[in-house]
Amino acid sequence: MASSASRSTLSQDIGAVLGVVAHGLCNPAELWTAVGPTPNELTCGLIGHSFRPERDIPNLSGKAILVTGGNTGLGKETILQLARHNPARIYLAARNQRKAESAIQSIKQELLAAKGAGSAAAEAVDIQFVQLDLTSFPSIRQAAETFLQNNTRLDILVLNAGVMAEAAVTTPQGHEIQFGTNHIGHFLLTKLFLPTLLKTASPSASGEEVD
């Protein structure tokens, strides 16, 4: 039985790979942009341009931002780069408060070092921790409630958190851990924030700022 299940899984994997290859062959331009070097990389910067945070991120004055999984890796770097552009407030949403607070301290130290010790602009960056476990629906709802109790707008929502687990583990709701964390958890979080995101994006809200 196990051997039959393994063969079935292998067949599904092979089918998925062949499907991706077939799609790429039918859409070469799309495949090239996904796996090949960009025109900017091919021409050493003569054609097009690569993304440069210091140049391409606009002024974020008055903006409220929430980044999931912001205590390490890409999430932490995202907060650092966004913080350089004067947002009103950034929320670091993660499971581990100790690691999150350590990351916040590290980000603030790097901002101070870049802007100069004693810089009022660097010291004024407001980065706050929000407890969030994306495997837990109650935790997701509590995180959204905590944020919305203190904010009337959400300008940027970065869904960065994710796991890659090898063991067969499920969430408390019974979903496979990767699917439950990376997709379902973020889907629920976005759904809870959607009314605020839409309100913030409406033209009538363009002049509002975080208190």
CSV table of C-alpha atoms in Angstrom, one decimal:
chain,number,residue,atom,x,y,z
A,1,MET,CA,0.0,0.0,0.0
A,2,ALA,CA,2.8,2.4,0.9
A,3,SER,CA,4.6,1.6,-2.3
A,4,SER,CA,1.5,2.3,-4.3
A,5,ALA,CA,1.0,5.6,-2.5
A,6,SER,CA,4.7,6.5,-3.2
A,7,ARG,CA,4.3,5.7,-6.9
A,8,SER,CA,1.2,7.8,-7.0
A,9,THR,CA,2.9,10.8,-5.4
A,10,LEU,CA,5.9,10.4,-7.7
A,11,SER,CA,3.6,10.3,-10.7
A,12,GLN,CA,1.9,13.5,-9.5
A,13,ASP,CA,5.3,15.2,-9.0
A,14,ILE,CA,6.5,14.2,-12.5
A,15,GLY,CA,3.2,15.4,-13.9
A,16,ALA,CA,3.5,18.8,-12.2
A,17,VAL,CA,7.1,19.2,-13.4
A,18,LEU,CA,6.1,18.3,-17.0
A,19,GLY,CA,3.2,20.8,-16.8
A,20,VAL,CA,5.6,23.6,-15.8
A,21,VAL,CA,8.0,22.7,-18.6
A,22,ALA,CA,5.2,22.6,-21.1
A,23,HIS,CA,3.9,26.0,-19.9
A,24,GLY,CA,7.4,27.4,-20.2
A,25,LEU,CA,7.9,26.1,-23.8
A,26,CYS,CA,4.6,27.7,-24.8
A,27,ASN,CA,5.4,31.0,-23.1
A,28,PRO,CA,9.2,31.5,-23.6
A,29,ALA,CA,9.1,35.2,-22.6
A,30,GLU,CA,7.5,34.4,-19.3
A,31,LEU,CA,10.0,31.6,-18.7
A,32,TRP,CA,12.9,33.8,-19.5
A,33,THR,CA,11.8,36.5,-17.0
A,34,ALA,CA,11.4,33.8,-14.3
A,35,VAL,CA,14.7,32.0,-14.6
A,36,GLY,CA,17.0,34.0,-16.8
A,37,PRO,CA,19.0,37.2,-16.2
A,38,THR,CA,17.3,40.5,-16.6
A,39,PRO,CA,18.2,42.9,-19.4
A,40,ASN,CA,19.8,45.0,-16.7
A,41,GLU,CA,22.0,42.1,-15.6
A,42,LEU,CA,22.9,41.2,-19.1
A,43,THR,CA,24.0,44.7,-20.1
A,44,CYS,CA,25.7,45.6,-16.7
A,45,GLY,CA,23.1,48.3,-16.1
A,46,LEU,CA,23.0,49.8,-19.6
A,47,ILE,CA,19.4,48.7,-20.2
A,48,GLY,CA,16.7,49.0,-17.6
A,49,HIS,CA,17.5,49.2,-13.9
A,50,SER,CA,17.5,46.9,-10.9
A,51,PHE,CA,15.5,47.6,-7.8
A,52,ARG,CA,17.4,49.9,-5.4
A,53,PRO,CA,15.5,50.5,-2.1
A,54,GLU,CA,17.1,53.8,-1.3
A,55,ARG,CA,16.0,55.1,-4.7
A,56,ASP,CA,12.8,53.2,-5.5
A,57,ILE,CA,10.9,53.2,-2.2
A,58,PRO,CA,9.0,56.5,-2.0
A,59,ASN,CA,8.6,58.7,1.1
A,60,LEU,CA,6.4,56.7,3.5
A,61,SER,CA,5.5,59.6,5.8
A,62,GLY,CA,2.3,59.0,7.7
A,63,LYS,CA,2.1,55.4,6.6
A,64,ALA,CA,1.3,52.3,8.7
A,65,ILE,CA,3.0,49.0,7.8
A,66,LEU,CA,2.8,45.4,9.0
A,67,VAL,CA,5.3,42.8,8.0
A,68,THR,CA,4.8,39.1,9.0
A,69,GLY,CA,7.9,37.1,9.9
A,70,GLY,CA,9.9,40.3,10.3
A,71,ASN,CA,12.3,39.1,13.0
A,72,THR,CA,14.8,37.5,10.6
A,73,GLY,CA,15.9,37.1,6.9
A,74,LEU,CA,13.9,38.9,4.2
A,75,GLY,CA,11.3,40.2,6.7
A,76,LYS,CA,13.9,41.9,8.8
A,77,GLU,CA,15.6,43.4,5.8
A,78,THR,CA,12.2,44.6,4.5
A,79,ILE,CA,11.5,46.4,7.7
A,80,LEU,CA,15.0,48.0,7.7
A,81,GLN,CA,14.6,49.3,4.2
A,82,LEU,CA,11.0,50.6,4.8
A,83,ALA,CA,12.1,52.2,8.0
A,84,ARG,CA,14.6,54.3,6.1
A,85,HIS,CA,11.8,56.1,4.3
A,86,ASN,CA,10.0,57.8,7.3
A,87,PRO,CA,6.9,55.7,7.9
A,88,ALA,CA,4.8,56.6,10.9
A,89,ARG,CA,4.8,53.1,12.3
A,90,ILE,CA,5.9,49.5,11.4
A,91,TYR,CA,4.6,46.4,13.1
A,92,LEU,CA,6.8,43.3,13.2
A,93,ALA,CA,4.4,40.4,13.4
A,94,ALA,CA,6.0,37.1,14.6
A,95,ARG,CA,5.6,34.2,17.1
A,96,ASN,CA,8.6,34.8,19.3
A,97,GLN,CA,8.6,38.0,21.2
A,98,ARG,CA,12.2,37.8,22.4
A,99,LYS,CA,13.5,37.3,18.9
A,100,ALA,CA,11.3,40.0,17.5
A,101,GLU,CA,12.4,42.6,20.1
A,102,SER,CA,16.0,41.6,19.4
A,103,ALA,CA,15.4,42.2,15.7
A,104,ILE,CA,13.8,45.6,16.4
A,105,GLN,CA,16.8,46.7,18.5
A,106,SER,CA,19.1,45.5,15.8
A,107,ILE,CA,17.2,47.4,13.1
A,108,LYS,CA,17.2,50.6,15.2
A,109,GLN,CA,20.9,50.3,15.8
A,110,GLU,CA,21.6,50.0,12.1
A,111,LEU,CA,19.4,53.0,11.4
A,112,LEU,CA,21.3,55.0,14.0
A,113,ALA,CA,24.6,54.0,12.6
A,114,ALA,CA,23.6,54.9,9.0
A,115,LYS,CA,22.0,58.3,10.0
A,116,GLY,CA,24.5,59.2,12.7
A,117,ALA,CA,24.3,58.6,16.4
A,118,GLY,CA,21.7,60.9,18.0
A,119,SER,CA,19.8,61.5,14.8
A,120,ALA,CA,16.2,62.4,15.7
A,121,ALA,CA,14.9,60.9,12.5
A,122,ALA,CA,16.5,57.5,13.4
A,123,GLU,CA,15.3,57.5,17.0
A,124,ALA,CA,11.8,58.5,15.9
A,125,VAL,CA,11.2,55.3,13.9
A,126,ASP,CA,8.3,53.5,15.6
A,127,ILE,CA,8.7,49.7,15.3
A,128,GLN,CA,6.4,47.6,17.4
A,129,PHE,CA,5.9,43.9,18.0
A,130,VAL,CA,2.7,42.1,17.4
A,131,GLN,CA,2.2,38.5,18.5
A,132,LEU,CA,1.3,36.3,15.5
A,133,ASP,CA,1.3,32.5,15.0
A,134,LEU,CA,0.0,31.8,11.5
A,135,THR,CA,-0.8,28.2,12.3
A,136,SER,CA,-3.4,29.4,14.8
A,137,PHE,CA,-6.6,31.0,13.8
A,138,PRO,CA,-7.2,32.5,17.3
A,139,SER,CA,-3.7,34.0,17.2
A,140,ILE,CA,-4.3,35.5,13.8
A,141,ARG,CA,-7.6,37.0,14.9
A,142,GLN,CA,-6.0,38.4,18.0
A,143,ALA,CA,-3.1,39.9,16.0
A,144,ALA,CA,-5.6,41.7,13.7
A,145,GLU,CA,-7.7,42.9,16.6
A,146,THR,CA,-4.6,44.2,18.4
A,147,PHE,CA,-3.5,46.1,15.3
A,148,LEU,CA,-7.0,47.5,14.5
A,149,GLN,CA,-7.5,48.7,18.1
A,150,ASN,CA,-4.6,51.1,17.6
A,151,ASN,CA,-4.8,52.0,14.0
A,152,THR,CA,-7.4,53.3,11.6
A,153,ARG,CA,-5.3,52.6,8.5
A,154,LEU,CA,-3.0,50.0,7.0
A,155,ASP,CA,-1.0,51.2,4.0
A,156,ILE,CA,1.3,48.3,3.4
A,157,LEU,CA,0.8,44.6,4.3
A,158,VAL,CA,3.9,42.4,3.6
A,159,LEU,CA,3.1,38.7,3.8
A,160,ASN,CA,6.6,37.5,4.3
A,161,ALA,CA,6.4,34.7,7.0
A,162,GLY,CA,6.7,31.1,5.9
A,163,VAL,CA,8.0,27.7,6.8
A,164,MET,CA,9.5,24.8,4.9
A,165,ALA,CA,8.9,21.7,6.9
A,166,GLU,CA,10.0,18.1,6.0
A,167,ALA,CA,8.1,16.3,8.7
A,168,ALA,CA,4.4,15.5,8.3
A,169,VAL,CA,3.0,18.0,10.8
A,170,THR,CA,-0.4,19.7,10.8
A,171,THR,CA,-1.7,22.9,12.3
A,172,PRO,CA,-4.3,23.0,15.1
A,173,GLN,CA,-6.9,23.3,12.4
A,174,GLY,CA,-5.7,20.1,10.7
A,175,HIS,CA,-4.0,21.7,7.7
A,176,GLU,CA,-0.6,20.5,6.5
A,177,ILE,CA,1.9,22.9,8.2
A,178,GLN,CA,3.3,24.6,5.2
A,179,PHE,CA,0.0,25.1,3.5
A,180,GLY,CA,-1.6,26.2,6.7
A,181,THR,CA,1.1,28.7,7.6
A,182,ASN,CA,2.2,30.0,4.2
A,183,HIS,CA,-1.2,30.2,2.6
A,184,ILE,CA,-4.3,29.7,4.8
A,185,GLY,CA,-2.9,31.7,7.7
A,186,HIS,CA,-2.0,34.7,5.5
A,187,PHE,CA,-5.3,34.4,3.7
A,188,LEU,CA,-7.2,34.8,7.0
A,189,LEU,CA,-5.0,37.7,8.1
A,190,THR,CA,-5.5,39.5,4.8
A,191,LYS,CA,-9.3,38.9,5.0
A,192,LEU,CA,-9.4,40.5,8.4
A,193,PHE,CA,-7.4,43.5,7.3
A,194,LEU,CA,-9.1,43.9,3.9
A,195,PRO,CA,-11.7,46.4,5.0
A,196,THR,CA,-9.0,48.6,6.5
A,197,LEU,CA,-6.7,48.2,3.4
A,198,LEU,CA,-9.6,49.2,1.1
A,199,LYS,CA,-10.5,52.2,3.3
A,200,THR,CA,-6.9,53.3,3.4
A,201,ALA,CA,-6.6,53.0,-0.4
A,202,SER,CA,-9.7,55.1,-1.1
A,203,PRO,CA,-9.1,58.6,-2.4
A,204,SER,CA,-10.9,60.1,0.7
A,205,ALA,CA,-8.3,58.6,3.0
A,206,SER,CA,-5.3,59.9,1.1
A,207,GLY,CA,-4.8,62.8,3.5
A,208,GLU,CA,-5.1,60.8,6.7
A,209,GLU,CA,-2.1,59.9,8.7
A,210,VAL,CA,-1.3,57.7,11.7
A,211,ASP,CA,-1.9,59.4,15.0
